[in-house]
Structures are given as structure tokens and as C-alpha cells.
Amino acid sequence: MDRTLVNNLHRAARRVDDDPWGDCIWGIITGHSAEDALRIARTSKPLVIKRLLATTNIGHERFEHSCCITDWSGAPVREQSGYTEPSTTTYPQAEQNDQLLSVFTHQLETQAPQFVVTSSHATQFNLEMPFSRGLIFSYANRFHSLPKHHLPDFRKVLADATQADYARIGKLSAECPAVEPDGEPRVWLAAGNCLFGNAQRSEHSMVMTALSAYTCNQVVGYTVPTWYGEGGWGTLGSFMGNTSGTSLAEAWFLNNQFLLHRTMQLHPRLLEVQFNSPKFHPGEIVYQLMEKNISIPSEGKAENVLGLVHDRDVVAFYGDPAWRASVDESNAQAPYSVTWTSPRSFTITANRDAKERCAIWFPTAETGRNATGCNLPGAIFTNDFILIPSLELKQGDSLNVEIQ
């Protein structure tokens, strides 16, 4: 498994019919061993997520336990249990390299997080804490904490992140504490990490170890360096901000459909432009624009053109997409709930004041095939779902939608 495979799977999944949208939710089932892959494939019990570990800040309201090593100034750690207001701990800068890393590994070992969300620097083989204050690396199906005094030995290998160089650190891993697996089923969204989702055909990669030793049934992550962020952070937004019951697989898929929609708004033929490199080279995209004689309207900022093309096919989904992992709603709900009152009408209700994008699945394929429009301005219809780029409702307000 590598970046090229992920590119090709994204594109193949849009070629089933003639429209530009994704035609299936795909996923890569793999692992450090055949037994790890079988565990993922055979898991059937849905996961209702109640416990969170993150290296960025995420709202705590929907989690029974949450620990966020924030990427705010000073890297304060926010932790709560029992749906309470988080307590905040800020470590002196001189201690952060060890303390932030210790918080992350302790939480992973002892608090059974079911949802791990990470940001900050990463490669295929390591993950840094915010502001480079400590890191873990992957070797021989274990994550290892890197003590500060070993950083000079690892610096070149971690920067290059090639398997040939990385093999040199095997003998040093014995001196680096391993993070003990706990066997808890979980999902991992590397929303802001470069390269975390690129297995790079290596059993030592971060994603392979997460899927195997640390019992992640699903992992979402970039296969290339990230700078635009829509593929990763957009998936998190759809997971936390879509309708009730949205699964991680659905959030990843639907976010990509919104990305396609934004791309076509700038220029329909931008879907012909492909990003195929292991690193971002603006010239590759600009050359294709010139070769295909695609001119972008003045309101289409260059950053958005380059970013949307870049992010379209580079975020990998590992795991069985039919297996459902969704966030618990017993304490706080998703922004919207949807109730189908007939095959051609539904009611969408705001569970809080909300102004979000959202996507709604059709109850049957037949509904989508025959749909031509609805009384909801700006809605985009596909065979399987409706995209609503922006929907503003006050808490308790409902909107009745009739499909023509």
C-alpha cells in the first residue's frame, strides 16, 4: 500500500457512472499480519465513541472522557471526565518535550481512547507532539517514545523517512520505551498530519502499527505532505458537524464530495487536473491548467485551485467502511437530525444553533435516481445523497423538504 494506490482508488471509485461524484465508499483492509487484517474485516459491533485523545483542541461536550494536548500557545493540556468543564494544565517550556509526550502515551495506555485525532508534524514513521515537543516513532509493530537525548541520532532518519534509512534505528528502539497496547477498538483521524496515511509498503509505518498493535479498526490520513488541510480537517468537520449518526467512513467520503463540489464551482474541468507527486509542486498543476487551456475566474484564488486539486485524491481510508464508528450523542447531539417521513420527503431539525454544511443520504437508491430538485435552495443532488453547502437554523427549528 502506498500513495499511488490511494490516488488510483479515489479515481476508480468515481468512474462507475458518468457523473463526477464518488460511487462507493472504499477502504483498504490490511495490517502488520494477516491476523490483524482479519480482525478488522471480522469486526461487526458498531463503535459508539465516548473517549477522545487529541493533539489539537476538540469540543469536549460529546465525550465522557477527553484529553486534548492543544496546539495553542504554550500547548496547554485540557482534560475532563464525566462531561465536565475541562481542567487546564500548562507545563514549563523546558519540561514540555517530556511532559507532553508522557501525557499522550499515558492516555493511550491507560484511558482506552476510542477516537484519536492528531495534528502537528509527522512522517510515515513518526508523530510529533504540538510544537515538536516530543515524538513517538513506529518500529516492529510498536510505537516508541523518543527520549530527548536520542533526537540527534534520529533527526536525519525522521526527516528523510525512507525505509532504508529507517532500518538503522532498529537497534536503538530497545532503548526507547514502547507504548503498551491496550486492545481497545478505536479509530484514528490524522487530520493535520503529513504522510501518516502513507504505509509506504512498510510494516514499520505509523498506519500499519496503528491498525495492528493499537487495534485501530479505521485510520484516515494524508499520503503526502499536507498544507491546504481540507481533506483532513474537513473530514473531522463532517464527522463532528454533520447529521446525527454520521460514521467516520461517511464523513471521509462526504467531505470528499464537498471538495469535488467546490472544485467544480471554480471550473468544471478542474476535475481533469490531477496531482500525482509525492510532494507538492505547484508547477505540476499549473502546467496541466495551461496544457488543458483552463482559465480560472478572478474570484478563484490560486491557493484554492491548487489546494482543492492537491487534496482530492490523497487522503487514505483504512478499514472496512461498512463498519460504523460514530460519536456518542447521549450528552450533546450533532448539529442536525434528519427524519424521513416518506420516500420523497424529510424533516431536518437543528439540535443547537447551527450554520454548517451537511449531507443527507437518500433512504433508497430509487429516490436518488428519480430526484430532480427540492424546495431547499442551493442543494446539490446526486444518485445517493444531497449536499447542502450551508444550512442555518436556530435550535429547535425544523425544515420540511420535499423532493421533486
PDB file of C-alpha atoms in Angstrom, residues 26 28 44 80 107 119 136 138 154 173 215 244 257 305 347 366 380 389 403-404:
ATOM      1  CA  TRP A  26     -13.953   2.218  -0.327  1.00  0.00           C
ATOM      2  CA  ILE A  28      -8.102  -0.658   2.492  1.00  0.00           C
ATOM      3  CA  SER A  44     -19.130  -6.184  13.297  1.00  0.00           C
ATOM      4  CA  GLN A  80     -12.133  16.176  31.617  1.00  0.00           C
ATOM      5  CA  GLN A 107      -3.569   8.351  27.854  1.00  0.00           C
ATOM      6  CA  SER A 119      -2.153  17.237  14.189  1.00  0.00           C
ATOM      7  CA  ILE A 136       6.676   8.745  19.038  1.00  0.00           C
ATOM      8  CA  SER A 138       6.961   3.222  14.832  1.00  0.00           C
ATOM      9  CA  PHE A 154      17.079  10.151  14.825  1.00  0.00           C
ATOM     10  CA  SER A 173      14.477   1.130  19.614  1.00  0.00           C
ATOM     11  CA  THR A 215      -6.272  -2.039  17.419  1.00  0.00           C
ATOM     12  CA  SER A 244     -26.782  12.559  13.840  1.00  0.00           C
ATOM     13  CA  GLN A 257     -17.850  15.103  -2.250  1.00  0.00           C
ATOM     14  CA  VAL A 305      -7.328  25.974  -7.055  1.00  0.00           C
ATOM     15  CA  THR A 347     -37.524  16.887   8.078  1.00  0.00           C
ATOM     16  CA  GLU A 366     -34.571   4.722  -6.270  1.00  0.00           C
ATOM     17  CA  ILE A 380     -26.896  19.563  -4.852  1.00  0.00           C
ATOM     18  CA  PRO A 389     -23.211  23.690   1.349  1.00  0.00           C
ATOM     19  CA  ILE A 403     -38.126  16.060  -3.283  1.00  0.00           C
ATOM     20  CA  GLN A 404     -39.378  16.528  -6.817  1.00  0.00           C
TER      21      GLN A 404
END
